[in-house]
Coordinates of C-alpha atoms in Angstrom, one line a residue:
X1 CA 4.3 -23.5 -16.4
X2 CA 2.9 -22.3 -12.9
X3 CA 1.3 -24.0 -10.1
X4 CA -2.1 -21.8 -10.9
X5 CA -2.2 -22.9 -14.5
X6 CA -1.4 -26.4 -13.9
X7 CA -3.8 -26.1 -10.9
X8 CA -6.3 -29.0 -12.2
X9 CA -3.6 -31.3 -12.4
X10 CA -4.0 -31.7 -9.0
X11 CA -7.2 -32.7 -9.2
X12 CA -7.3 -34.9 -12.4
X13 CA -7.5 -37.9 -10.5
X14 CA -10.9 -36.8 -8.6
X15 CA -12.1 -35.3 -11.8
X16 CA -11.2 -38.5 -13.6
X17 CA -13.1 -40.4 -11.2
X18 CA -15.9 -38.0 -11.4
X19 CA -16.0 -38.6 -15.2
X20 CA -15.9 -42.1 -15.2
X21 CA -18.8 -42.2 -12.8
X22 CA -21.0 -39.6 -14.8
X23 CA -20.4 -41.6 -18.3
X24 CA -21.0 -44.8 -16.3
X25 CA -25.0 -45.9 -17.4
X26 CA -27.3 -45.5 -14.6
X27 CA -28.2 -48.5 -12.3
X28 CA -31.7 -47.8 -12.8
X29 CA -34.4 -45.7 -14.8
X30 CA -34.7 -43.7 -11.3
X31 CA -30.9 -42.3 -11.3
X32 CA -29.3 -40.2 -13.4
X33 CA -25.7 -39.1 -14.1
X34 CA -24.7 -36.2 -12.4
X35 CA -22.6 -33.5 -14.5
X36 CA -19.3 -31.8 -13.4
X37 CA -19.6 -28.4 -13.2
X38 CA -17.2 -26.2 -13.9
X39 CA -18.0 -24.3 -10.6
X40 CA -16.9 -27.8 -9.2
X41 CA -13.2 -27.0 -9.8
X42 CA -13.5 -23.1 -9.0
X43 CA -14.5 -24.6 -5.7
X44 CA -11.5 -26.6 -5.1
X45 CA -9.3 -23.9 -6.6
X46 CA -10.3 -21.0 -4.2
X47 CA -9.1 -24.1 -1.3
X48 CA -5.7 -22.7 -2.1
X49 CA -5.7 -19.3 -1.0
X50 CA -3.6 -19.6 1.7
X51 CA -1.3 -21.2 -0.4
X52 CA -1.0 -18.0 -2.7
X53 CA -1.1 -15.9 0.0
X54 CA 1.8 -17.8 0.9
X55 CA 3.5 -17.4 -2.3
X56 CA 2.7 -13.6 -2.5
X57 CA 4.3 -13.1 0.9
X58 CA 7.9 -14.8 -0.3
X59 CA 7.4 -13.2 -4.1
X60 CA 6.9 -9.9 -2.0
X61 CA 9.8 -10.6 0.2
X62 CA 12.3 -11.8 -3.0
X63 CA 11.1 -8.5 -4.7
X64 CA 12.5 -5.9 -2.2
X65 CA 15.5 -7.9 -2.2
X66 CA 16.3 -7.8 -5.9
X67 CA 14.8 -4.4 -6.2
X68 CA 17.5 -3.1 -3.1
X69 CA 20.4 -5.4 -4.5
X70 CA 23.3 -3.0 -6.6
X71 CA 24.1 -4.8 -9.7
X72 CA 28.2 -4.5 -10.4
X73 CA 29.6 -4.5 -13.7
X74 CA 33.8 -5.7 -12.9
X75 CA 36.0 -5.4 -15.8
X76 CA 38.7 -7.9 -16.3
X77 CA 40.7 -5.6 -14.5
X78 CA 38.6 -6.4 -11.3
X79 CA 37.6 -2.4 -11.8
X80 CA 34.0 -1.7 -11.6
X81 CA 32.3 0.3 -14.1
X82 CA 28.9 1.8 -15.2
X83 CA 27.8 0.4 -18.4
X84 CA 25.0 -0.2 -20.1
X85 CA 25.0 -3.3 -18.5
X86 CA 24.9 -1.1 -14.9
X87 CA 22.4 1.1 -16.5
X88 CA 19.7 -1.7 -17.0
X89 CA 20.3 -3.7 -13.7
X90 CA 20.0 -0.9 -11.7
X91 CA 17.6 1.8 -13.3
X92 CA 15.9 1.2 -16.4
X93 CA 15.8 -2.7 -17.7
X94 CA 13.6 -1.1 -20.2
X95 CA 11.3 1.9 -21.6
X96 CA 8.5 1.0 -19.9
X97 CA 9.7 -0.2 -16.0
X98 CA 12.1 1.2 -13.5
X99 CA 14.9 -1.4 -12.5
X100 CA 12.9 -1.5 -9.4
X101 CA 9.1 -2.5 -11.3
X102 CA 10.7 -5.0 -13.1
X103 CA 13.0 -6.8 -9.9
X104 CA 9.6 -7.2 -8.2
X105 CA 7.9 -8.3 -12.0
X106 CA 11.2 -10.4 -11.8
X107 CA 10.7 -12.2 -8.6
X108 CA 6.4 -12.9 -9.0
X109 CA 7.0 -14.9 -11.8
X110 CA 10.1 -16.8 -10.3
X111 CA 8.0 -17.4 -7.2
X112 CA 4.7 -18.5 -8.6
X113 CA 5.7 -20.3 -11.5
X114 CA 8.8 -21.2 -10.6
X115 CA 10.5 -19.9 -13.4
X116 CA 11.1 -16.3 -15.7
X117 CA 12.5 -15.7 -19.1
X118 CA 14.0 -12.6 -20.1
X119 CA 14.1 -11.8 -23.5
X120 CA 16.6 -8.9 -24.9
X121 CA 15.2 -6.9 -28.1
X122 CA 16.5 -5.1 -31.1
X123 CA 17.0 -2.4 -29.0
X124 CA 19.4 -4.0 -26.1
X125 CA 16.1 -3.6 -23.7
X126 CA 15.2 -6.4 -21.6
X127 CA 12.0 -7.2 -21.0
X128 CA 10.8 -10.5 -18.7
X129 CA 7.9 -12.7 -20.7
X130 CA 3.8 -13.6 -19.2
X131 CA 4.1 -16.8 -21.6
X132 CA 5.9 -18.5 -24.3
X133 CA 6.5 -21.5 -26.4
X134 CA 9.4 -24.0 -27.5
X135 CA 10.2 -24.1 -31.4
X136 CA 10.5 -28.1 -30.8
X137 CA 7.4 -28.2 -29.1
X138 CA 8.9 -28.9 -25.8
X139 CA 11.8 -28.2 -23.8
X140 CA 15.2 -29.6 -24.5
X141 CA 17.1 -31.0 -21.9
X142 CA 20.4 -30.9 -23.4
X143 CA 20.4 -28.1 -26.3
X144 CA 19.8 -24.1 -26.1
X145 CA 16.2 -23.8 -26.4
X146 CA 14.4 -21.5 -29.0
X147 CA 10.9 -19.5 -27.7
X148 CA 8.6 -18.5 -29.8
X149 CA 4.9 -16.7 -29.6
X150 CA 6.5 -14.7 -26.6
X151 CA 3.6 -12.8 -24.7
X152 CA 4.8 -9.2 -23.6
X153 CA 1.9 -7.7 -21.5
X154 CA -1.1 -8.0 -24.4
X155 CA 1.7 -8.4 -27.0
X156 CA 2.3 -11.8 -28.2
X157 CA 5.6 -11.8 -30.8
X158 CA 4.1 -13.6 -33.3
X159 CA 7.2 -13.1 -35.9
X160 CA 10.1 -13.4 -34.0
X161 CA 12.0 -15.8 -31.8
X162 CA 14.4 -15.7 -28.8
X163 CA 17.5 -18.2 -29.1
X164 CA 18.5 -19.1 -25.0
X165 CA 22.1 -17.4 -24.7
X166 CA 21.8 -15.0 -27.7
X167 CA 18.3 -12.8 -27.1
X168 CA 17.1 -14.7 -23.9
X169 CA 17.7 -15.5 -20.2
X170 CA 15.8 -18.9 -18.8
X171 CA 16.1 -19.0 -15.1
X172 CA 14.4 -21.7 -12.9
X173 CA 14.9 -22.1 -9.2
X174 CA 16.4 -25.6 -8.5
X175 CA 13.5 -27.4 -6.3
X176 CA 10.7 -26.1 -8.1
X177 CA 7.8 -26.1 -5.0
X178 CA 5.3 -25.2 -7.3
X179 CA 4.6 -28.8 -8.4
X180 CA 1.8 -29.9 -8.7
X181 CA 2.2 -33.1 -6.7
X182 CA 3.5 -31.3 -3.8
X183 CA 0.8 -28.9 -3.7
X184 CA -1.9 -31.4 -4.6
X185 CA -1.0 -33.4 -1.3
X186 CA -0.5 -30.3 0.9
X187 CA -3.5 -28.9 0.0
X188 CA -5.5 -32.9 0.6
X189 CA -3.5 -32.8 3.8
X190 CA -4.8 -29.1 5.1
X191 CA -8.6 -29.9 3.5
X192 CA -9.0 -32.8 5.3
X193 CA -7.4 -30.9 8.9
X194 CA -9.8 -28.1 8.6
X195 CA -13.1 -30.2 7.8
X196 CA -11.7 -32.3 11.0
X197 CA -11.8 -28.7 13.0
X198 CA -15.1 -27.6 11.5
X199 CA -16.7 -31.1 12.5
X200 CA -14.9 -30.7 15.8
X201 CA -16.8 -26.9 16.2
X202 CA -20.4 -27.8 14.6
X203 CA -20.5 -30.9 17.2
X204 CA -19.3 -29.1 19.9
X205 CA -22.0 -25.5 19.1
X206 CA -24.9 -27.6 18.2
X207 CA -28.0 -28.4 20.3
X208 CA -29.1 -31.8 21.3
X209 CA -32.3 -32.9 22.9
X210 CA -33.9 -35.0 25.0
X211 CA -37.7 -35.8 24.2
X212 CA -40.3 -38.0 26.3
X213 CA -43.0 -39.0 24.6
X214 CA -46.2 -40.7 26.3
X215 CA -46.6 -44.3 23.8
X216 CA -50.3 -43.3 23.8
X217 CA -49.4 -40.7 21.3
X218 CA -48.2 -43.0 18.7
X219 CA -51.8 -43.9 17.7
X220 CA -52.0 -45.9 14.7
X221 CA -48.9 -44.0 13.1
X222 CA -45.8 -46.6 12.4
X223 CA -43.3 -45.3 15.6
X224 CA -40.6 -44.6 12.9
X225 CA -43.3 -41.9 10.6
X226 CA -44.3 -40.1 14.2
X227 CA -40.4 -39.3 15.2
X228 CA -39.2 -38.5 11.8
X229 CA -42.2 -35.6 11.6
X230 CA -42.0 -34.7 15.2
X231 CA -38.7 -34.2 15.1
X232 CA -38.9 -32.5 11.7
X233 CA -41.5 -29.6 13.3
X234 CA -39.2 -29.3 16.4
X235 CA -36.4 -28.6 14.2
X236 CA -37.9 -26.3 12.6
X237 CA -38.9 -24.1 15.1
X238 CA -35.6 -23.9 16.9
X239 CA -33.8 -22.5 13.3
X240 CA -36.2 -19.7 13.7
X241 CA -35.0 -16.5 15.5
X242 CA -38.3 -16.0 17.0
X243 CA -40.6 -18.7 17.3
X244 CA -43.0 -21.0 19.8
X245 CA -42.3 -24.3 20.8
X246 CA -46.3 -25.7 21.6
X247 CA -45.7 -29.1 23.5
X248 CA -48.7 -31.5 25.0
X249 CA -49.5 -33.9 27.2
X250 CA -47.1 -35.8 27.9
X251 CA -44.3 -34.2 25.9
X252 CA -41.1 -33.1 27.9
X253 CA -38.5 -31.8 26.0
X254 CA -35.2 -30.9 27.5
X255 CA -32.0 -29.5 26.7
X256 CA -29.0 -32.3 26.8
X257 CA -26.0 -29.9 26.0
X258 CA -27.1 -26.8 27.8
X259 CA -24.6 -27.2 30.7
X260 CA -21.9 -29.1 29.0
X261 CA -21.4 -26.8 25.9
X262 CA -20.6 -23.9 27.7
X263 CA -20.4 -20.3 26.0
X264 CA -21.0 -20.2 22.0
X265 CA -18.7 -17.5 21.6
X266 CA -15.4 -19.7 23.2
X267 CA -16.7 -22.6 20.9
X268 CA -16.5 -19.9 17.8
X269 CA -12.9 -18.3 19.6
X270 CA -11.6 -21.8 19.7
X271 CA -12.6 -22.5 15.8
X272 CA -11.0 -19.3 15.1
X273 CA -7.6 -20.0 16.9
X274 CA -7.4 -23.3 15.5
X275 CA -7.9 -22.4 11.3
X276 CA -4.9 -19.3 12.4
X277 CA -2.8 -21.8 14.0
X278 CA -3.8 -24.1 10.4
X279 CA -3.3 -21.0 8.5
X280 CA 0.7 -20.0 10.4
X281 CA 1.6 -23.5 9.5
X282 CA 1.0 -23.8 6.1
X283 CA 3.5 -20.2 6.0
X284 CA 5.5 -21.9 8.0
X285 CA 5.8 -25.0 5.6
X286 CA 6.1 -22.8 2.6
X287 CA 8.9 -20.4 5.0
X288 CA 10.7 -23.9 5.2
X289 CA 10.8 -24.9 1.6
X290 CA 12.5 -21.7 0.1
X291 CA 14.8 -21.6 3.1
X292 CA 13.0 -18.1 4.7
X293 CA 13.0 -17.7 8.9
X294 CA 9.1 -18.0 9.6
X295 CA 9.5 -14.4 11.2
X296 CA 10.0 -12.7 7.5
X297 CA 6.2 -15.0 6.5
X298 CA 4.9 -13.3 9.3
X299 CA 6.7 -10.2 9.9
X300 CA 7.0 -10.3 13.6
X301 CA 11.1 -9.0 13.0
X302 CA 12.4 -6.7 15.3
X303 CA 15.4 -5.0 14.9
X304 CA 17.5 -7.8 17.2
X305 CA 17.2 -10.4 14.5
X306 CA 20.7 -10.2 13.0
X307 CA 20.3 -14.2 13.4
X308 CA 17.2 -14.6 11.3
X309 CA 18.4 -11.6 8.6
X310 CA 21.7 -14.0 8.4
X311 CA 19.7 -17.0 7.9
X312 CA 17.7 -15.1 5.3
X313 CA 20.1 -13.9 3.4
X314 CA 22.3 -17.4 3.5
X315 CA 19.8 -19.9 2.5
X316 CA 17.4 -17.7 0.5
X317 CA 18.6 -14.5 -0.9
X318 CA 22.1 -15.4 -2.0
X319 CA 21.1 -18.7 -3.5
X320 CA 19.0 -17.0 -5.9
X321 CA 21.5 -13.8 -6.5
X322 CA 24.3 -15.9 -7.1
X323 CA 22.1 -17.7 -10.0
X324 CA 20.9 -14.3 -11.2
X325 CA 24.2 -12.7 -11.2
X326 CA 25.9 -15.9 -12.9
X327 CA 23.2 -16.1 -15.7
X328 CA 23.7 -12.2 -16.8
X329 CA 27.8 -12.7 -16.6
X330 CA 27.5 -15.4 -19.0
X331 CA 24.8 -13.6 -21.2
X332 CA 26.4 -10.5 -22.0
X333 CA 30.4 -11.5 -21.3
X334 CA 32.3 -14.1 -23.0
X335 CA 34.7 -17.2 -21.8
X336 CA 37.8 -15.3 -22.0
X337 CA 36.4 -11.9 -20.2
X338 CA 34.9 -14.1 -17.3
X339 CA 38.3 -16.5 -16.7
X340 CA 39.8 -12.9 -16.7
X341 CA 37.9 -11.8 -13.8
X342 CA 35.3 -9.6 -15.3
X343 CA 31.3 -10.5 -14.0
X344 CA 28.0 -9.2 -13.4
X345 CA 27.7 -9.5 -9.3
X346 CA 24.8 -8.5 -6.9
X347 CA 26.4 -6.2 -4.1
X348 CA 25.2 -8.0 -1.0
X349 CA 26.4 -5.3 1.2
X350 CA 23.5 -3.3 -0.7
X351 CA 20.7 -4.7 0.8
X352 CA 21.5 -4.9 4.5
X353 CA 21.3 -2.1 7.0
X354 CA 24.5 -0.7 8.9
X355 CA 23.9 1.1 11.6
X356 CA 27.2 2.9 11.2
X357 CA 27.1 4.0 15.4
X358 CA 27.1 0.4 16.2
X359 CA 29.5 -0.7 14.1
X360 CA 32.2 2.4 14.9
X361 CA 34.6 0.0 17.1
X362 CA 35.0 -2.3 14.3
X363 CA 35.0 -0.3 11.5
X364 CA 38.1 1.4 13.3
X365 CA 39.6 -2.5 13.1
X366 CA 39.2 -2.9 9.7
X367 CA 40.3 0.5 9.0
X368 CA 43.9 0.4 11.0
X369 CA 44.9 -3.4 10.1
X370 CA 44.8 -2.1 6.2
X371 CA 42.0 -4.6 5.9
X372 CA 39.7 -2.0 3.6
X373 CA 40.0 1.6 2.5
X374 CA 37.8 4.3 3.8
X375 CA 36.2 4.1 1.0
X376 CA 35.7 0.9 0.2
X377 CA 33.8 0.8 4.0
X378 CA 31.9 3.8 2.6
X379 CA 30.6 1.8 -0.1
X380 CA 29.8 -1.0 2.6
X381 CA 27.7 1.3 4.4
X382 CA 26.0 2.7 1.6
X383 CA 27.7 6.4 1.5
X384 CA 29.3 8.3 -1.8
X385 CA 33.3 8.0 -1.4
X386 CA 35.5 10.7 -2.3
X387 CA 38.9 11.5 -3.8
X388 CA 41.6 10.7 -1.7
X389 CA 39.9 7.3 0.3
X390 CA 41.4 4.7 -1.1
X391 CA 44.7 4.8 0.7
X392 CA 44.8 2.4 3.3
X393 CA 46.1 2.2 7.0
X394 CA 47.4 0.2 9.1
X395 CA 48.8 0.7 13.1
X396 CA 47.4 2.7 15.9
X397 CA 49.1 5.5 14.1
X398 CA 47.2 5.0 11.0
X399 CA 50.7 5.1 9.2
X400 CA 50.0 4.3 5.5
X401 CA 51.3 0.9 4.0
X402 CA 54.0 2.1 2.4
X403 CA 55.2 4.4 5.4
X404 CA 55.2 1.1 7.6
X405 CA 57.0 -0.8 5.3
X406 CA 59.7 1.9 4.6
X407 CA 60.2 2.6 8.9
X408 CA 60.7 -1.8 8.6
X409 CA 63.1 -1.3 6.1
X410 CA 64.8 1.3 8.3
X411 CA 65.0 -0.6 11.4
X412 CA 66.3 -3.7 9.5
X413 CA 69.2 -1.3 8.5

């Protein structure tokens, strides 16, 4: 379904590998096959917790933006009106969640597994499903698919099933990231960096040195035998915190990387600095793929970035409201109500901040070319309207329409 339950495909090939090595017979009565452990793959899966920290920050992002969006209900008379329908997309999709519970339920499984199905009960209440299966066996490609053994919380549905456009909802986004390919290579890609970085930082903190040795030392041991255990016991003593270093006649040890190596702590700054700059990029990679300006993955936003808010809301947010809006029109209206104008829509204007102050000069605009009612910019800005508002203007005398167009008729007489 998800990238984190498909998450050892993308490592079947090294497991396979792995596998074939461990079944292989062993060279020689010495060796012996190793076994894969499961902690093997728990190893390779906790690799990828930037990349669900990644996911967590869009699913987190999408969520407020679903859970601030109005849900309209239009009528074919291109009047909006509070139905059930309004009812469930805006306050309670169900017994159990608020509108805004289930929005952010909504948009964790859309993120991270790249898909959600909503499934409507016996009681009109929608509720959005942890797992499921297909009747065939698999998806079909081109037929309304049936789920079964739908997983509600600890619930499974055992004895019922959900037929796609009757009693269920089957959303996908169109590029699913979540692949497992994709990830598999991103991840080999950001592995391999950060070993580089780490190699870069133990090389560049560690301690080499230089050791003179009188020959006469050697004795009768093979030169090879006296290095390895003199190097062994000098080792040794420098991994203790406290310790003596006893050298002899003829021993001079001295430090080679003293002077080039320069302060430990900059080495460990510069390791630091280079797995956050590692860590922004692979937010920035995921900020790329579902369309989201890398200041919303990192929430440095200030309250100038109309640019990036319009950028957010073009390539990310209205994307996946349009599909939302489009899949509950067709679920609970028929052809003939929807070529007659009536829909489910997500009020964009919801979900964006109007400073009303700033926006005075051209509010006035709108208002005295008869472009909207006072109302209907009430609504934009969020406010209650009122009885009376929906009359609209137009001149520097804020004449009404049908004023104007009777004083035209007047001076064409």
């Amino acid at each position: 379904m998800g990238w984190f339950k498909d998450v050892k495909d993308f490592f079947i090939t090294d497991m396979d590998e792995l596998q074939a090595r461990n079944e292989a017979p062993p060279t020689s009565a010495v060796e012996t096959p190793q076994i894969v452990k499961d902690d093997d793959l728990i190893k390779c899966i906790s690799n990828l917790w930037q990349y669900s920290l990644a996911l967590n920050v869009v699913s987190n992002l999408l969520g407020s933006i679903l859970s601030d969006t109005k849900w309209e209900t239009v009528n074919s008379s291109g009047d909006k009106v509070k139905d059930d329908v309004f009812y469930l997309l805006n306050f309670a999709p169900n017994k159990r969640q608020t509108a805004s519970e289930f929005w952010k339920m909504f948009a964790t499984k859309l993120v991270n597994d790249s898909e959600v199905l909503i499934v409507e009960m016996s009681d009109k209440q929608l509720y959005i499903a942890d797992s499921y299966g297909f009747k065939n066996g698999e998806e079909l490609s081109l037929k309304l698919n049936t789920f079964i053994d739908v997983q509600i919380g600890n619930t499974v549905l055992t004895n019922r099933s959900f037929k796609e456009g009757d009693s269920a909802i089957l959303l996908k986004l169109p590029n699913r990231l979540s692949n497992t390919v994709a990830f598999a290579n991103m991840q080999s890609d950001y592995k391999t960096l950060k070993e580089v970085v780490l190699q870069g930082a133990y090389k560049a903190m560690g301690t080499k040195y230089n050791l003179k040795v009188n020959s006469t030392k050697f004795g009768n041991k093979p030169i090879k035998e006296f290095i390895k255990d003199i190097t062994e016991s000098y080792i040794d003593a420098m991994k203790q915190p406290n310790s003596v270093l006893v050298t002899f006649t003829g021993e001079e040890l001295t430090d080679m990387t003293a002077q080039q190596r320069g302060s430990e702590v900059e080495q460990v700054l510069k390791v630091v600095d280079n797995n956050i700059s590692i860590n922004k990029e692979i937010l920035a990679n995921v900020a790329r793929a579902f369309g989201i300006p890398q200041t919303f993955m990192t929430m440095d936003i200030t309250t100038d970035d109309a640019d990036a808010m319009q950028a957010l809301m073009t390539t990310f947010a209205k994307p996946i409201l349009k599909m939302v809006s489009q899949a509950f029109t067709i679920f609970y209206l028929d052809k003939e109500n929807i070529l007659s104008g009536a829909k489910v829509e997500a009020d964009i204007n919801s979900i964006l901040y109007t400073n009303v102050l700033s926006q005075a000069s051209a509010m006035d605009k709108l208002l005295s070319s008869g472009m909207y009612s006072i109302n209907e910019l009430r609504e934009k800005v969020g406010d209650d309207t009122f009885d009376g508002g929906d009359t609209r203007y137009i001149t520097k005398n804020y004449e009404t329409l049908e004023d104007f167009k009777k004083g035209v008729n007047d001076d064409e007489s």
